[in-house]
Amino acid sequence: MVIAIQPTNSPSRERVLATLAAIQRWPHWSEIQLGAAKECGMSSEEFYALLPEYQRFISLYAGFTGIGMLSARVDQLWHAHILNTKRYQEFCDLFFGRMLHHLPCSSFVLYGISVSQINAECEIPETCVDPEPPSCTDPDPGPEPPATCYDPGDDEGKGSKEATKRSILASSQRFVLAYTACWGRAPSPDIWERVARPRLIEGVAI
């Protein structure tokens, strides 16, 4: 049965949870574990510790727009999944009705930007941060999430290092909002180490 969840700003939480439950029952994860061991030396223990986070990520990635990969270790698991091309194609067709293309946080490589650098150099206006993120159960998605105030298209030097920082901030905020709304807790920094967490500043207009 094809679930075929489509990307949007605010998919139904029930839809995302149903996708996750179906993904968890997929019978071929042991094959992906063998691939992860071969391709990147990942132990069975680490694979099965990271697998729930990968499954949560792929459920969010399929349903929410503007989300990128923000964990180096979970990204390794995604690579191992993709390299089993037959199974990955079957997986995407079965659950999403389309191919989910790999989207790494390539900006980190492009400019050598580290999360610690972003956290040190960037400040988030407090007016951009919604203290109560909108639930993805809302039938009306409403306005764009707060991350839109970091749209790199607003920068004159599109493609510049500053625009890249803002793009990473936007992706981080979208991921945190989606993760928290669907799973009821924030993503663990021990796993999602690429999530930018810059300081807040008060009284700054968007």
mmCIF file of C-alpha atoms in Angstrom:
data_model
loop_
_atom_site.group_PDB
_atom_site.id
_atom_site.type_symbol
_atom_site.label_atom_id
_atom_site.label_comp_id
_atom_site.label_asym_id
_atom_site.label_seq_id
_atom_site.Cartn_x
_atom_site.Cartn_y
_atom_site.Cartn_z
ATOM 1 C CA MET A 1 0.000 0.000 0.000
ATOM 2 C CA VAL A 2 1.432 3.362 -1.007
ATOM 3 C CA ILE A 3 1.096 6.019 1.687
ATOM 4 C CA ALA A 4 2.397 8.702 -0.702
ATOM 5 C CA ILE A 5 2.771 11.456 1.891
ATOM 6 C CA GLN A 6 3.370 14.749 0.105
ATOM 7 C CA PRO A 7 5.695 17.517 1.346
ATOM 8 C CA THR A 8 3.991 20.542 2.887
ATOM 9 C CA ASN A 9 4.580 23.110 5.623
ATOM 10 C CA SER A 10 2.179 21.361 8.004
ATOM 11 C CA PRO A 11 1.193 17.752 7.252
ATOM 12 C CA SER A 12 -1.232 15.872 9.465
ATOM 13 C CA ARG A 13 0.518 14.495 12.542
ATOM 14 C CA GLU A 14 -1.557 11.328 12.245
ATOM 15 C CA ARG A 15 -0.294 10.933 8.685
ATOM 16 C CA VAL A 16 3.329 11.301 9.758
ATOM 17 C CA LEU A 17 2.849 8.851 12.651
ATOM 18 C CA ALA A 18 1.186 6.354 10.309
ATOM 19 C CA THR A 19 4.128 6.688 7.934
ATOM 20 C CA LEU A 20 6.584 6.059 10.763
ATOM 21 C CA ALA A 21 4.679 3.008 11.992
ATOM 22 C CA ALA A 22 4.651 1.521 8.497
ATOM 23 C CA ILE A 23 8.351 2.250 7.983
ATOM 24 C CA GLN A 24 9.207 0.559 11.268
ATOM 25 C CA ARG A 25 7.522 -2.624 10.043
ATOM 26 C CA TRP A 26 9.537 -2.726 6.811
ATOM 27 C CA PRO A 27 11.134 -6.211 6.829
ATOM 28 C CA HIS A 28 14.494 -5.377 5.227
ATOM 29 C CA TRP A 29 16.270 -3.277 7.867
ATOM 30 C CA SER A 30 18.680 -6.119 8.627
ATOM 31 C CA GLU A 31 19.936 -5.904 5.026
ATOM 32 C CA ILE A 32 20.563 -2.180 5.460
ATOM 33 C CA GLN A 33 22.456 -2.929 8.672
ATOM 34 C CA LEU A 34 24.816 -5.234 6.788
ATOM 35 C CA GLY A 35 25.361 -2.507 4.206
ATOM 36 C CA ALA A 36 26.125 0.066 6.911
ATOM 37 C CA ALA A 37 28.687 -2.286 8.433
ATOM 38 C CA LYS A 38 30.349 -2.830 5.054
ATOM 39 C CA GLU A 39 30.264 0.753 3.766
ATOM 40 C CA CYS A 40 31.139 2.744 6.884
ATOM 41 C CA GLY A 41 32.126 0.232 9.549
ATOM 42 C CA MET A 42 29.017 0.903 11.623
ATOM 43 C CA SER A 43 28.501 -1.665 14.361
ATOM 44 C CA SER A 44 25.202 -3.470 14.724
ATOM 45 C CA GLU A 45 24.684 -1.785 18.105
ATOM 46 C CA GLU A 46 25.166 1.704 16.669
ATOM 47 C CA PHE A 47 22.979 0.951 13.665
ATOM 48 C CA TYR A 48 20.021 -0.157 15.743
ATOM 49 C CA ALA A 49 20.524 2.753 18.142
ATOM 50 C CA LEU A 50 20.379 5.226 15.230
ATOM 51 C CA LEU A 51 17.690 3.446 13.215
ATOM 52 C CA PRO A 52 14.719 4.968 15.120
ATOM 53 C CA GLU A 53 16.118 8.456 14.470
ATOM 54 C CA TYR A 54 16.615 7.700 10.780
ATOM 55 C CA GLN A 55 13.065 6.390 10.564
ATOM 56 C CA ARG A 56 11.754 9.549 12.259
ATOM 57 C CA PHE A 57 13.850 11.727 9.964
ATOM 58 C CA ILE A 58 12.726 10.063 6.748
ATOM 59 C CA SER A 59 9.085 10.370 7.861
ATOM 60 C CA LEU A 60 9.581 14.112 8.433
ATOM 61 C CA TYR A 61 11.665 14.594 5.288
ATOM 62 C CA ALA A 62 8.921 13.068 3.158
ATOM 63 C CA GLY A 63 6.230 15.245 4.711
ATOM 64 C CA PHE A 64 7.747 18.647 5.510
ATOM 65 C CA THR A 65 9.360 21.092 3.107
ATOM 66 C CA GLY A 66 12.687 22.764 3.821
ATOM 67 C CA ILE A 67 14.241 20.033 5.978
ATOM 68 C CA GLY A 68 17.810 18.841 5.400
ATOM 69 C CA MET A 69 20.062 16.234 6.986
ATOM 70 C CA LEU A 70 21.493 17.524 10.269
ATOM 71 C CA SER A 71 23.301 14.473 11.660
ATOM 72 C CA ALA A 72 26.527 13.000 10.316
ATOM 73 C CA ARG A 73 25.824 9.547 11.763
ATOM 74 C CA VAL A 74 22.200 9.369 10.632
ATOM 75 C CA ASP A 75 23.425 10.518 7.218
ATOM 76 C CA GLN A 76 25.733 7.477 7.102
ATOM 77 C CA LEU A 77 22.713 5.260 7.629
ATOM 78 C CA TRP A 78 20.854 7.064 4.853
ATOM 79 C CA HIS A 79 23.836 6.478 2.537
ATOM 80 C CA ALA A 80 23.836 2.779 3.393
ATOM 81 C CA HIS A 81 20.125 2.616 2.639
ATOM 82 C CA ILE A 82 20.536 4.372 -0.723
ATOM 83 C CA LEU A 83 23.473 2.186 -1.757
ATOM 84 C CA ASN A 84 21.166 -0.812 -1.595
ATOM 85 C CA THR A 85 19.552 0.646 -4.687
ATOM 86 C CA LYS A 86 16.952 -2.057 -5.254
ATOM 87 C CA ARG A 87 15.678 -1.954 -1.683
ATOM 88 C CA TYR A 88 15.747 1.840 -1.521
ATOM 89 C CA GLN A 89 13.699 2.113 -4.717
ATOM 90 C CA GLU A 90 11.202 -0.421 -3.361
ATOM 91 C CA PHE A 91 11.085 1.445 -0.043
ATOM 92 C CA CYS A 92 10.382 4.831 -1.632
ATOM 93 C CA ASP A 93 7.804 3.436 -4.044
ATOM 94 C CA LEU A 94 6.007 1.555 -1.271
ATOM 95 C CA PHE A 95 5.806 4.311 1.321
ATOM 96 C CA PHE A 96 5.958 7.545 -0.650
ATOM 97 C CA GLY A 97 5.128 6.807 -4.264
ATOM 98 C CA ARG A 98 8.208 8.734 -5.359
ATOM 99 C CA MET A 99 11.975 8.727 -4.924
ATOM 100 C CA LEU A 100 13.320 10.577 -1.883
ATOM 101 C CA HIS A 101 16.556 12.115 -3.081
ATOM 102 C CA HIS A 102 19.473 12.498 -0.731
ATOM 103 C CA LEU A 103 19.931 16.057 0.508
ATOM 104 C CA PRO A 104 22.980 16.456 2.753
ATOM 105 C CA CYS A 105 23.944 19.616 4.584
ATOM 106 C CA SER A 106 26.403 20.389 1.781
ATOM 107 C CA SER A 107 26.733 24.031 2.834
ATOM 108 C CA PHE A 108 28.975 22.905 5.673
ATOM 109 C CA VAL A 109 31.398 21.503 3.115
ATOM 110 C CA LEU A 110 31.020 24.386 0.677
ATOM 111 C CA TYR A 111 32.131 27.084 3.075
ATOM 112 C CA GLY A 112 33.657 25.067 5.913
ATOM 113 C CA ILE A 113 30.972 26.463 8.211
ATOM 114 C CA SER A 114 30.697 24.752 11.578
ATOM 115 C CA VAL A 115 27.680 24.767 13.866
ATOM 116 C CA SER A 116 29.785 26.285 16.649
ATOM 117 C CA GLN A 117 30.724 29.133 14.285
ATOM 118 C CA ILE A 118 27.080 29.787 13.469
ATOM 119 C CA ASN A 119 26.139 29.674 17.136
ATOM 120 C CA ALA A 120 28.898 32.153 17.957
ATOM 121 C CA GLU A 121 28.367 34.555 15.060
ATOM 122 C CA CYS A 122 24.613 34.479 14.510
ATOM 123 C CA GLU A 123 21.796 35.790 16.655
ATOM 124 C CA ILE A 124 18.130 34.888 16.305
ATOM 125 C CA PRO A 125 15.689 37.739 16.909
ATOM 126 C CA GLU A 126 13.363 36.576 19.673
ATOM 127 C CA THR A 127 10.440 37.790 17.574
ATOM 128 C CA CYS A 128 11.285 35.058 15.057
ATOM 129 C CA VAL A 129 10.939 32.223 17.559
ATOM 130 C CA ASP A 130 7.464 30.927 18.311
ATOM 131 C CA PRO A 131 7.434 29.783 21.971
ATOM 132 C CA GLU A 132 4.609 27.387 21.110
ATOM 133 C CA PRO A 133 5.333 25.934 17.666
ATOM 134 C CA PRO A 134 2.178 25.243 15.649
ATOM 135 C CA SER A 135 1.090 21.631 15.885
ATOM 136 C CA CYS A 136 1.178 19.663 12.681
ATOM 137 C CA THR A 137 -2.316 18.468 13.590
ATOM 138 C CA ASP A 138 -3.744 21.868 12.617
ATOM 139 C CA PRO A 139 -5.919 21.456 9.495
ATOM 140 C CA ASP A 140 -4.928 24.946 8.364
ATOM 141 C CA PRO A 141 -1.138 25.214 8.033
ATOM 142 C CA GLY A 142 -1.419 28.965 8.604
ATOM 143 C CA PRO A 143 1.566 31.232 7.989
ATOM 144 C CA GLU A 144 5.025 30.056 7.111
ATOM 145 C CA PRO A 145 7.052 28.814 10.100
ATOM 146 C CA PRO A 146 9.305 31.359 11.838
ATOM 147 C CA ALA A 147 12.289 30.036 9.899
ATOM 148 C CA THR A 148 11.168 31.984 6.844
ATOM 149 C CA CYS A 149 12.768 35.117 8.266
ATOM 150 C CA TYR A 150 16.056 33.400 7.386
ATOM 151 C CA ASP A 151 15.187 32.888 3.743
ATOM 152 C CA PRO A 152 18.548 33.139 1.948
ATOM 153 C CA GLY A 153 16.736 34.708 -0.974
ATOM 154 C CA ASP A 154 16.451 37.867 1.114
ATOM 155 C CA ASP A 155 20.222 38.300 1.027
ATOM 156 C CA GLU A 156 21.660 40.475 -1.710
ATOM 157 C CA GLY A 157 24.639 38.196 -2.121
ATOM 158 C CA LYS A 158 22.722 35.013 -2.741
ATOM 159 C CA GLY A 159 25.136 32.094 -2.517
ATOM 160 C CA SER A 160 27.381 34.061 -0.176
ATOM 161 C CA LYS A 161 28.680 32.719 3.098
ATOM 162 C CA GLU A 162 26.187 34.869 4.997
ATOM 163 C CA ALA A 163 23.312 33.553 2.884
ATOM 164 C CA THR A 164 24.524 30.032 3.558
ATOM 165 C CA LYS A 165 24.482 30.631 7.301
ATOM 166 C CA ARG A 166 20.937 31.909 7.093
ATOM 167 C CA SER A 167 19.916 28.917 4.996
ATOM 168 C CA ILE A 168 21.360 26.526 7.587
ATOM 169 C CA LEU A 169 19.511 28.392 10.333
ATOM 170 C CA ALA A 170 16.275 28.085 8.356
ATOM 171 C CA SER A 171 16.742 24.350 7.824
ATOM 172 C CA SER A 172 17.557 23.885 11.524
ATOM 173 C CA GLN A 173 14.489 25.778 12.681
ATOM 174 C CA ARG A 174 12.191 23.921 10.304
ATOM 175 C CA PHE A 175 13.604 20.583 11.445
ATOM 176 C CA VAL A 176 13.258 21.408 15.156
ATOM 177 C CA LEU A 177 9.682 22.670 14.701
ATOM 178 C CA ALA A 178 8.640 19.586 12.722
ATOM 179 C CA TYR A 179 10.443 17.136 15.024
ATOM 180 C CA THR A 180 8.981 18.683 18.184
ATOM 181 C CA ALA A 181 5.462 18.921 16.767
ATOM 182 C CA CYS A 182 5.410 15.287 15.642
ATOM 183 C CA TRP A 183 7.454 13.485 18.280
ATOM 184 C CA GLY A 184 6.683 15.658 21.300
ATOM 185 C CA ARG A 185 10.299 16.429 22.198
ATOM 186 C CA ALA A 186 13.289 18.267 20.822
ATOM 187 C CA PRO A 187 15.915 16.409 18.754
ATOM 188 C CA SER A 188 18.855 15.199 20.826
ATOM 189 C CA PRO A 189 22.008 17.290 20.269
ATOM 190 C CA ASP A 190 24.050 14.115 20.820
ATOM 191 C CA ILE A 191 22.657 12.763 17.550
ATOM 192 C CA TRP A 192 21.543 15.871 15.657
ATOM 193 C CA GLU A 193 24.795 17.755 16.104
ATOM 194 C CA ARG A 194 24.304 19.904 12.992
ATOM 195 C CA VAL A 195 21.207 21.632 14.348
ATOM 196 C CA ALA A 196 22.240 25.255 14.845
ATOM 197 C CA ARG A 197 21.373 26.674 18.254
ATOM 198 C CA PRO A 198 22.420 30.339 18.174
ATOM 199 C CA ARG A 199 21.606 32.712 20.998
ATOM 200 C CA LEU A 200 18.394 34.724 21.111
ATOM 201 C CA ILE A 201 18.362 38.496 21.211
ATOM 202 C CA GLU A 202 15.504 40.707 22.331
ATOM 203 C CA GLY A 203 13.882 43.673 20.666
ATOM 204 C CA VAL A 204 15.059 43.059 17.126
ATOM 205 C CA ALA A 205 12.527 43.559 14.364
ATOM 206 C CA ILE A 206 12.221 40.977 11.608
#
